[in-house]
């Protein structure tokens, strides 16, 4: 948390401007090869500085604003040697690949969306009021070095076409459900169909499926069947239960009469439906529980026969939607290849069979020139427009995406493609969520900030298995879309990610097929790795019926501990956190959450879930003790000061240690963000233990 920042200590540092400079007897005796290597570092923007506060040297890059204690290496990534001989290691070098950048690259100004020009004062940078991430935490996740991916690079024109075709596919699904079964499509069923299909899909598109076996989706089939003959809703009052029972009996009778059913099925359904209707007409004194018991009995008697007559029709819906998706993927792929016909694959460096700290997805195909994307701000919202299609993101999250882009992207030092890539990223998730009110937001729900803090502090967690650049807490994570998210730190889909060691948090989208595939992947990784490996999983407590994924984890040979957090006693961060209001950031979980620890022997030795650690994790989950993120300096005055909550936490001896650390992290984020956007201004931040911060520019 107290890492040295160049911006904080610049006036205390003595920079070594050129490696050939004979600053000390040690440097003057360097061999020529060593001097040549240092010269290349200087050309890439690196300089060696001295920290008076820490009393040791460090390296700073004036082009990327990176700082590190160890000497940087001009290459793709840092190789881990000690882990190959079984010695656990802790990363001391940056976890993002280090690559030479253009020394004269102009700095990006996130306030105006343009490049800063020398001689012109930079405008005041937007400072978010609350942050929900910590991008300073380095990773302990280790992987085998991998070649650049062959995904086609994103482009706004193709993303716009994909969005239009996906919206059209949703409309086809709605029309088929209404025409064939007379029902509205089950809520979120299309989104869960996308997730379930991508577990099996081997096609080229990252959103729409095109190469799945079997063609018929179990998820879509199950959800449509559950709403036949009518959708069952939650009942609060007796009259509602009475009406629902009557509607179900009428719908089942009508359906069995209009379909090609066997005589026995028709007889059973009609007799039970008429008997229920007669009972409703005779008995007006029944309670809500009586009506619900009768409904359950009717469903058991009629359900198998209704399913039998509707099976072919529902399978037809699933098949039709899949084949339309295949055709849309073919169109998108053809248009994308036409757009990229002049691009050639880059000659990638030879990949060696060695262990490295995990790094973001790299694309083998270079990005083409990007069209203009307009950026403007409306109060606290950043608006990006391309061909009349606007996407929006909170300005605090826009600043987060800018930092992730700086840390992860190596092919755009001038930020010439930054806006178009953000537009593609947000548009992709917008299309995946759907257009309904709050639709799809549960798929991107995230854990509260205090829970992540405890996971990192007590269990060494530094990586999220299911996240996105919009909702991630760490800067290293896996996400669904490697082509758009890789520029912002994504390591690709988790089912394609094979770490050798590390501590991981997994909070998957609540799709049964995806969670089952996740458990299979966990057990394969734990089985073949003898290094430190730990997974802490958060899944819904679905026990009626018990889901296969939960059952497999609770009976796994790698299970070290599991516990439940009751419903309505804990919260999640909204999947729309990048655009919603502050008061809508958290929502209470309507179901219990099961927390499961899967670890191999080495991981259990290092990160054992002891009672003390578990107690601190549960305390962080308590709603009453949660604070909404981290306060940061107010932007109302020219000389920023800390708002009262942060000041009281840091200056007041009675403030908790967690509050003090969180406020310090917030300050570091502010300094990084401010300095990154304002190269021509010196920022000095000094922490004074005597009850206050002093910030000046």
XYZ file of C-alpha atoms in Angstrom, residues 66-669:
604
model
C 5.557 2.860 -14.333
C 7.853 2.505 -11.338
C 9.534 -0.646 -10.084
C 12.284 -1.685 -7.694
C 13.992 -4.236 -9.942
C 15.751 -3.433 -13.192
C 13.217 -3.776 -16.063
C 13.731 -6.250 -18.863
C 12.909 -5.320 -22.442
C 10.913 -8.339 -23.500
C 7.508 -9.885 -23.405
C 7.331 -10.846 -19.736
C 9.267 -11.900 -16.670
C 10.349 -15.515 -16.417
C 9.981 -17.345 -13.134
C 12.940 -19.600 -12.469
C 12.629 -20.479 -8.812
C 9.198 -22.076 -9.128
C 10.581 -24.652 -11.527
C 12.719 -26.054 -8.724
C 9.847 -25.964 -6.250
C 10.669 -22.768 -4.382
C 7.619 -20.508 -3.881
C 8.202 -17.003 -5.177
C 6.568 -13.634 -4.780
C 6.499 -11.274 -7.763
C 8.768 -8.288 -7.277
C 8.597 -7.052 -10.860
C 5.635 -5.675 -12.759
C 3.179 -8.361 -13.756
C 2.340 -6.644 -17.018
C 4.640 -7.303 -19.969
C 7.383 -4.714 -20.356
C 7.809 -3.516 -23.909
C 9.716 -0.638 -25.506
C 7.495 2.347 -26.180
C 7.923 5.441 -28.286
C 9.925 7.943 -26.200
C 8.208 10.900 -27.822
C 4.672 9.548 -27.437
C 2.328 12.296 -26.379
C 0.439 11.747 -23.113
C -3.271 11.081 -23.220
C -5.549 13.591 -21.521
C -8.543 11.720 -20.155
C -10.404 14.933 -19.422
C -10.570 16.250 -22.951
C -10.091 13.009 -24.853
C -7.128 14.470 -26.742
C -3.359 14.579 -26.491
C -1.678 17.158 -24.307
C 0.381 19.738 -26.125
C 3.565 21.225 -24.671
C 3.166 24.755 -23.459
C -0.547 24.425 -22.772
C -1.745 23.899 -19.205
C -3.596 20.647 -18.677
C -7.162 20.978 -17.467
C -8.167 19.665 -14.060
C -8.522 15.895 -14.113
C -11.798 14.353 -13.032
C -11.472 12.772 -9.593
C -13.979 10.008 -8.752
C -15.750 10.302 -5.419
C -15.569 6.557 -4.719
C -13.447 3.739 -6.112
C -14.186 0.024 -6.012
C -10.868 -1.472 -7.103
C -7.210 -1.747 -6.168
C -4.954 -1.832 -9.220
C -1.751 -1.773 -7.140
C -1.976 -5.429 -6.103
C 0.511 -7.558 -8.019
C -0.325 -11.057 -9.136
C 0.947 -14.365 -7.782
C -0.669 -16.320 -10.639
C 1.825 -18.297 -12.707
C 1.188 -19.808 -16.147
C 3.061 -21.441 -18.996
C 4.161 -18.966 -21.634
C 1.675 -18.888 -24.493
C 1.656 -17.653 -28.067
C -0.391 -14.605 -29.164
C -4.035 -15.456 -29.821
C -5.453 -15.591 -33.338
C -8.573 -13.585 -32.495
C -9.582 -10.876 -34.950
C -8.951 -7.424 -33.415
C -12.075 -5.442 -32.466
C -13.416 -2.686 -34.701
C -16.417 -0.373 -34.079
C -17.961 -1.177 -37.464
C -17.966 -4.908 -36.775
C -19.095 -4.416 -33.176
C -22.027 -2.337 -34.410
C -23.032 -5.092 -36.848
C -22.735 -7.725 -34.106
C -24.935 -5.633 -31.796
C -27.636 -5.247 -34.470
C -27.682 -8.963 -35.307
C -27.729 -10.003 -31.636
C -30.693 -7.694 -30.997
C -32.417 -9.222 -34.015
C -31.748 -12.722 -32.652
C -33.370 -11.757 -29.341
C -36.443 -10.589 -31.267
C -36.610 -13.898 -33.162
C -36.525 -15.752 -29.842
C -39.347 -13.644 -28.431
C -41.497 -14.155 -31.538
C -40.956 -17.927 -31.586
C -41.921 -18.300 -27.917
C -45.103 -16.313 -28.454
C -46.112 -17.930 -31.756
C -45.429 -21.549 -30.800
C -46.207 -21.617 -27.078
C -48.120 -18.425 -26.413
C -45.687 -17.278 -23.706
C -43.169 -14.518 -23.248
C -39.574 -15.786 -23.236
C -38.389 -16.538 -19.688
C -36.539 -13.613 -18.174
C -32.761 -13.775 -18.694
C -33.102 -17.121 -20.509
C -31.436 -15.739 -23.654
C -28.475 -14.496 -21.594
C -28.101 -17.867 -19.890
C -28.352 -19.520 -23.315
C -25.346 -17.460 -24.445
C -23.365 -18.554 -21.368
C -24.320 -22.225 -21.677
C -23.522 -22.295 -25.405
C -20.089 -20.710 -24.931
C -19.115 -23.552 -22.597
C -19.458 -25.902 -25.588
C -18.894 -23.565 -28.522
C -15.789 -23.905 -30.696
C -16.808 -21.210 -33.161
C -14.879 -18.009 -33.970
C -17.260 -15.477 -32.428
C -16.886 -14.638 -28.739
C -20.552 -13.725 -28.200
C -22.752 -15.752 -30.562
C -22.458 -19.570 -30.761
C -21.856 -21.288 -34.095
C -20.207 -24.689 -33.429
C -21.919 -26.528 -30.566
C -22.678 -30.172 -29.924
C -25.495 -30.832 -29.116
C -27.392 -28.214 -31.083
C -30.327 -28.132 -28.653
C -29.512 -26.133 -25.549
C -30.409 -27.823 -22.275
C -30.589 -24.439 -20.574
C -33.042 -22.887 -23.041
C -35.118 -26.079 -23.278
C -35.411 -26.333 -19.485
C -36.371 -22.695 -18.958
C -39.002 -22.597 -21.705
C -40.499 -25.857 -20.453
C -40.772 -24.452 -16.934
C -43.077 -21.716 -18.260
C -45.416 -24.139 -20.063
C -48.395 -24.038 -19.967
C -48.130 -20.777 -17.969
C -45.427 -18.944 -16.057
C -45.639 -19.479 -12.306
C -44.981 -16.362 -10.264
C -44.352 -15.747 -6.580
C -47.547 -15.607 -4.577
C -48.185 -13.339 -1.595
C -51.960 -13.467 -1.098
C -54.698 -16.116 -1.124
C -56.591 -14.638 -4.069
C -53.450 -14.647 -6.189
C -52.925 -18.342 -5.410
C -56.540 -19.117 -6.354
C -56.260 -17.311 -9.695
C -52.942 -18.967 -10.520
C -54.353 -22.448 -9.848
C -57.373 -21.758 -12.064
C -55.177 -20.400 -14.903
C -52.888 -23.422 -14.789
C -55.779 -25.886 -14.961
C -57.384 -24.031 -17.887
C -54.086 -23.710 -19.785
C -53.183 -27.403 -19.326
C -56.609 -28.518 -20.542
C -56.502 -26.201 -23.573
C -52.985 -27.294 -24.481
C -53.705 -31.023 -24.343
C -56.765 -30.509 -26.546
C -54.886 -28.543 -29.214
C -51.802 -30.784 -29.470
C -51.199 -34.258 -30.847
C -51.382 -36.083 -27.506
C -51.990 -39.763 -26.815
C -55.456 -40.777 -25.561
C -54.082 -41.692 -22.129
C -52.316 -38.321 -21.735
C -55.431 -36.458 -22.818
C -57.564 -38.407 -20.379
C -55.244 -37.826 -17.380
C -54.777 -34.106 -17.983
C -58.450 -33.353 -18.694
C -59.652 -35.305 -15.658
C -57.218 -33.577 -13.261
C -57.866 -30.121 -14.734
C -61.677 -30.473 -14.548
C -61.488 -31.885 -11.033
C -59.420 -28.871 -9.929
C -61.806 -26.394 -11.557
C -64.817 -28.039 -9.879
C -63.021 -27.932 -6.513
C -62.341 -24.223 -6.953
C -66.022 -23.565 -7.674
C -67.183 -25.548 -4.656
C -64.709 -24.539 -1.962
C -64.269 -20.809 -1.235
C -62.825 -21.191 2.263
C -59.454 -22.709 1.343
C -56.260 -21.014 2.532
C -53.296 -19.898 0.434
C -51.412 -23.045 1.472
C -54.319 -25.238 0.299
C -54.263 -23.610 -3.132
C -50.480 -23.975 -3.434
C -50.605 -27.653 -2.387
C -53.300 -28.296 -4.966
C -51.223 -26.536 -7.635
C -48.202 -28.681 -6.798
C -50.328 -31.818 -7.038
C -51.744 -30.716 -10.402
C -48.277 -30.028 -11.791
C -47.074 -33.486 -10.774
C -50.049 -35.144 -12.424
C -50.142 -33.074 -15.630
C -46.519 -31.979 -15.993
C -45.087 -35.112 -17.697
C -47.936 -35.202 -20.228
C -47.687 -31.468 -20.981
C -43.928 -31.807 -21.435
C -44.393 -34.720 -23.836
C -46.728 -32.799 -26.172
C -44.619 -29.604 -26.050
C -41.224 -31.261 -26.448
C -40.986 -31.139 -30.253
C -42.139 -27.524 -30.361
C -39.635 -26.325 -27.729
C -36.802 -28.263 -29.364
C -37.765 -26.531 -32.594
C -37.369 -23.142 -30.893
C -33.877 -24.061 -29.630
C -32.808 -25.433 -33.014
C -34.128 -22.437 -34.941
C -32.368 -19.913 -32.704
C -29.091 -21.819 -32.971
C -29.179 -21.986 -36.777
C -29.969 -18.260 -37.031
C -26.993 -17.597 -34.741
C -24.744 -19.697 -37.011
C -25.790 -17.624 -40.019
C -25.190 -14.348 -38.164
C -21.703 -15.479 -37.102
C -20.894 -16.298 -40.732
C -21.932 -12.768 -41.796
C -19.930 -11.117 -39.019
C -16.852 -13.189 -39.755
C -17.016 -12.443 -43.477
C -17.376 -8.700 -42.892
C -14.527 -8.731 -40.353
C -12.147 -10.562 -42.672
C -12.975 -8.161 -45.499
C -12.180 -5.247 -43.223
C -8.845 -6.796 -42.217
C -7.783 -8.056 -45.647
C -4.777 -5.698 -45.731
C -3.522 -6.747 -42.289
C -0.791 -9.348 -41.922
C 0.013 -11.507 -38.935
C 2.903 -10.194 -36.891
C 5.957 -12.350 -36.509
C 5.611 -13.396 -32.901
C 8.605 -14.182 -30.757
C 9.293 -17.853 -30.227
C 7.351 -19.207 -27.286
C 9.408 -21.187 -24.815
C 8.172 -23.855 -22.460
C 8.691 -21.863 -19.285
C 6.708 -20.541 -16.333
C 5.902 -16.839 -16.273
C 3.693 -14.544 -14.256
C 0.335 -14.272 -15.994
C -0.017 -11.479 -18.532
C -2.902 -10.110 -20.635
C -4.052 -11.681 -23.886
C -2.014 -10.570 -26.903
C -3.382 -10.667 -30.454
C -1.320 -12.034 -33.335
C -3.097 -9.851 -35.885
C -2.359 -6.104 -35.666
C -5.294 -3.734 -35.300
C -6.298 -1.748 -38.390
C -6.757 1.999 -38.341
C -9.706 2.875 -36.156
C -12.520 5.281 -37.079
C -13.225 8.395 -35.067
C -15.193 7.945 -31.856
C -16.534 11.118 -30.269
C -16.197 11.679 -26.530
C -18.021 14.190 -24.368
C -18.985 14.404 -20.709
C -22.394 14.939 -19.131
C -21.832 15.653 -15.450
C -20.371 12.395 -14.072
C -20.978 10.359 -17.239
C -18.568 9.791 -20.128
C -20.415 9.468 -23.445
C -18.786 7.832 -26.463
C -20.545 8.005 -29.822
C -19.938 6.153 -33.075
C -22.317 6.558 -36.043
C -25.074 7.772 -33.753
C -24.714 4.796 -31.370
C -23.831 6.064 -27.901
C -22.447 4.107 -24.986
C -22.053 5.547 -21.507
C -19.806 4.885 -18.538
C -19.303 6.611 -15.219
C -16.311 8.966 -15.319
C -14.670 7.182 -12.421
C -14.829 3.921 -14.358
C -13.605 5.710 -17.469
C -10.527 6.689 -15.450
C -10.179 3.072 -14.303
C -10.287 1.833 -17.910
C -7.606 4.372 -18.805
C -5.297 3.019 -16.100
C -5.961 -0.593 -17.103
C -5.173 0.350 -20.703
C -1.870 1.925 -19.630
C -0.901 -1.159 -17.645
C -1.960 -3.751 -20.233
C -1.862 -2.404 -23.793
C 1.504 -2.525 -25.578
C 0.580 -1.630 -29.165
C -0.924 1.848 -28.698
C 1.443 4.150 -26.738
C -0.168 7.281 -28.225
C -3.697 6.212 -27.225
C -4.822 6.583 -30.837
C -7.116 3.532 -30.564
C -8.153 4.032 -26.964
C -11.623 5.515 -27.507
C -12.632 3.052 -30.222
C -11.546 0.112 -28.058
C -13.511 1.421 -25.076
C -16.552 1.852 -27.331
C -16.240 -1.759 -28.539
C -15.774 -3.019 -24.972
C -18.826 -1.280 -23.515
C -20.972 -2.071 -26.559
C -20.129 -5.775 -26.271
C -21.264 -5.960 -22.644
C -24.294 -3.783 -23.338
C -25.419 -6.216 -26.035
C -24.748 -9.250 -23.845
C -26.841 -7.801 -21.000
C -29.896 -7.056 -23.154
C -32.149 -4.036 -23.422
C -34.573 -4.768 -20.563
C -34.618 -2.841 -17.295
C -31.868 -4.286 -15.074
C -31.572 -7.205 -17.502
C -28.297 -9.092 -17.365
C -26.952 -7.186 -14.381
C -26.904 -10.291 -12.185
C -24.453 -11.919 -14.598
C -21.854 -9.263 -13.714
C -22.461 -8.968 -9.977
C -19.295 -8.673 -7.869
C -18.268 -9.135 -4.254
C -18.170 -6.115 -1.901
C -14.874 -4.259 -1.574
C -14.221 -5.300 2.078
C -14.504 -8.973 1.080
C -11.854 -8.546 -1.620
C -9.605 -6.776 0.886
C -9.821 -9.687 3.323
C -9.338 -12.261 0.561
C -6.136 -10.510 -0.469
C -4.859 -9.924 3.055
C -5.651 -13.312 4.582
C -5.582 -15.712 1.619
C -3.234 -14.020 -0.855
C -5.940 -13.684 -3.522
C -4.787 -11.485 -6.406
C -6.795 -12.802 -9.351
C -10.495 -13.018 -10.333
C -11.568 -16.006 -12.412
C -14.809 -14.414 -13.658
C -14.785 -10.641 -14.110
C -14.559 -7.893 -16.721
C -12.645 -4.617 -17.066
C -15.786 -2.887 -15.789
C -16.352 -4.816 -12.550
C -12.895 -6.188 -11.672
C -11.236 -5.374 -8.342
C -7.734 -6.511 -9.355
C -6.002 -5.578 -12.579
C -5.502 -9.259 -13.391
C -8.621 -11.270 -14.180
C -10.279 -13.623 -16.654
C -13.262 -12.501 -18.722
C -15.544 -13.713 -21.498
C -14.168 -11.622 -24.370
C -10.390 -11.807 -24.922
C -10.512 -9.735 -28.113
C -11.981 -6.603 -26.510
C -10.888 -7.123 -22.878
C -7.260 -8.107 -23.459
C -6.240 -4.473 -23.992
C -7.591 -3.775 -20.484
C -5.917 -6.612 -18.583
C -7.997 -9.722 -19.308
C -6.207 -13.073 -19.380
C -8.993 -14.574 -21.531
C -11.838 -16.979 -20.627
C -11.144 -18.902 -17.435
C -11.932 -22.296 -18.971
C -8.988 -21.667 -21.338
C -6.715 -20.382 -18.555
C -4.399 -22.927 -16.893
C -2.415 -21.509 -13.957
C 0.328 -23.547 -12.346
C 0.150 -21.692 -9.040
C -1.547 -18.743 -7.335
C -4.517 -17.821 -5.181
C -7.802 -17.174 -7.017
C -11.325 -15.914 -6.348
C -14.198 -17.335 -8.422
C -17.673 -15.791 -8.462
C -19.125 -17.231 -11.689
C -22.325 -16.146 -13.457
C -25.139 -18.261 -12.056
C -25.474 -20.642 -15.004
C -25.563 -24.321 -14.021
C -23.683 -25.598 -17.069
C -20.941 -22.985 -16.682
C -20.530 -23.710 -12.961
C -20.289 -27.437 -13.663
C -17.582 -26.873 -16.293
C -15.796 -24.581 -13.812
C -15.618 -27.360 -11.189
C -14.204 -29.770 -13.758
C -11.507 -27.237 -14.640
C -10.669 -26.606 -10.964
C -10.161 -30.300 -10.240
C -7.999 -30.817 -13.325
C -5.735 -27.914 -12.327
C -5.451 -29.027 -8.700
C -4.782 -32.607 -9.778
C -1.776 -31.830 -11.964
C -0.112 -28.997 -9.996
C 2.135 -29.527 -6.988
C 2.771 -25.792 -6.527
C 0.774 -23.374 -4.367
C -2.764 -23.415 -5.764
C -5.955 -22.213 -4.091
C -9.474 -21.395 -5.311
C -12.085 -19.638 -3.165
C -15.479 -20.035 -4.836
C -18.713 -18.109 -4.246
C -21.831 -19.824 -5.644
C -25.575 -19.597 -4.862
C -26.935 -22.047 -2.320
C -29.320 -23.871 -4.663
C -30.327 -27.086 -2.876
C -33.894 -27.646 -4.092
C -32.894 -29.346 -6.285
C -29.175 -29.541 -5.508
C -27.089 -28.339 -8.448
C -24.400 -30.737 -9.764
C -21.651 -28.115 -9.359
C -22.394 -27.524 -5.664
C -22.681 -31.241 -4.981
C -19.344 -31.965 -6.693
C -17.504 -29.216 -4.799
C -18.882 -30.277 -1.415
C -17.712 -33.853 -2.047
C -14.410 -32.961 -3.749
C -11.127 -34.467 -2.564
C -9.657 -30.937 -2.594
C -12.328 -29.431 -0.312
C -10.696 -27.742 2.699
C -13.592 -25.740 4.098
C -17.066 -24.550 3.145
C -19.630 -22.309 4.800
C -22.910 -20.543 4.023
C -23.904 -16.892 4.261
C -27.694 -16.549 4.751
C -29.926 -14.761 2.243
C -30.606 -11.041 2.795
C -27.659 -10.852 5.219
C -25.047 -10.078 2.571
C -24.780 -8.048 -0.594
C -23.268 -7.970 -4.055
C -22.064 -5.084 -6.169
C -24.380 -4.409 -9.087
C -23.447 -5.640 -12.539
C -24.270 -2.131 -13.766
C -21.834 -0.511 -11.336
C -20.080 1.275 -14.211
C -23.207 3.308 -14.969
C -25.571 3.117 -11.975
C -26.002 5.665 -9.198
C -24.002 5.384 -5.984
C -27.041 4.432 -3.920
C -27.804 1.583 -6.366
C -24.300 0.125 -6.215
C -25.134 -2.721 -3.819
C -28.118 -5.064 -3.672
C -29.026 -7.716 -1.128
C -28.704 -11.346 -2.172
C -32.115 -13.050 -2.284
C -30.510 -16.473 -1.813
C -27.781 -17.843 0.415
C -24.188 -17.943 -0.816
C -21.884 -20.908 -0.282
C -18.157 -20.130 0.100
C -15.961 -23.108 -0.781
C -12.183 -23.500 -0.445
C -10.587 -25.908 -2.939
C -6.819 -26.215 -2.389
C -4.031 -28.657 -3.063
C -1.646 -29.593 -0.247
C 0.817 -26.766 -0.941
C -1.982 -24.204 -1.214
C -3.569 -25.439 2.018
C -0.257 -25.099 3.854
C 0.167 -21.512 2.652
C -3.447 -20.248 2.810
C -5.190 -22.519 5.294
C -8.748 -21.331 6.094
C -8.203 -21.064 9.844
C -11.066 -20.028 12.174
C -9.515 -16.576 12.625
C -9.300 -15.971 8.871
C -12.820 -17.264 8.305
C -14.158 -15.009 11.037
C -12.577 -11.948 9.433
C -14.024 -12.922 6.043
C -17.540 -13.270 7.466
C -17.180 -9.953 9.306
C -16.305 -8.236 6.019
C -19.502 -9.657 4.514
C -21.721 -8.055 7.147
C -23.935 -5.415 5.536
C -24.090 -3.194 8.608
C -20.292 -2.842 8.726
C -19.794 -2.217 5.010
C -18.776 1.169 3.637
C -19.455 2.081 0.031
C -15.953 1.913 -1.393
C -13.222 4.426 -0.657
C -13.540 8.197 -0.277
C -11.167 10.354 -2.333
C -10.260 14.045 -2.411
C -13.051 16.467 -3.167
C -12.946 18.340 -6.470
C -14.738 21.441 -5.301
C -11.659 23.500 -4.538
C -8.388 24.210 -6.284
C -6.394 22.939 -3.308
C -7.931 19.512 -2.700
C -8.455 18.284 0.826
C -9.668 14.986 2.122
C -13.386 14.773 2.962
C -14.337 14.263 6.548
C -14.822 10.450 6.508
C -11.337 9.795 5.159
C -9.738 12.513 7.271
C -11.292 11.183 10.453
C -10.171 7.643 9.610
C -6.583 8.672 8.982
C -6.156 11.429 11.514
C -8.360 10.125 14.277
C -6.478 7.615 16.434
C -9.800 5.773 16.883
C -10.254 5.080 13.143
C -9.962 1.416 12.192
C -6.867 0.098 10.468
C -8.950 -1.027 7.482
C -10.348 2.485 7.012
C -6.867 3.997 7.132
C -5.476 1.543 4.598
C -8.458 2.068 2.301
C -8.029 5.834 2.390
C -4.323 5.448 1.612
C -5.130 3.230 -1.385
C -7.608 5.825 -2.580
C -4.971 8.530 -2.385
C -2.540 6.413 -4.414
C -5.188 5.878 -7.102
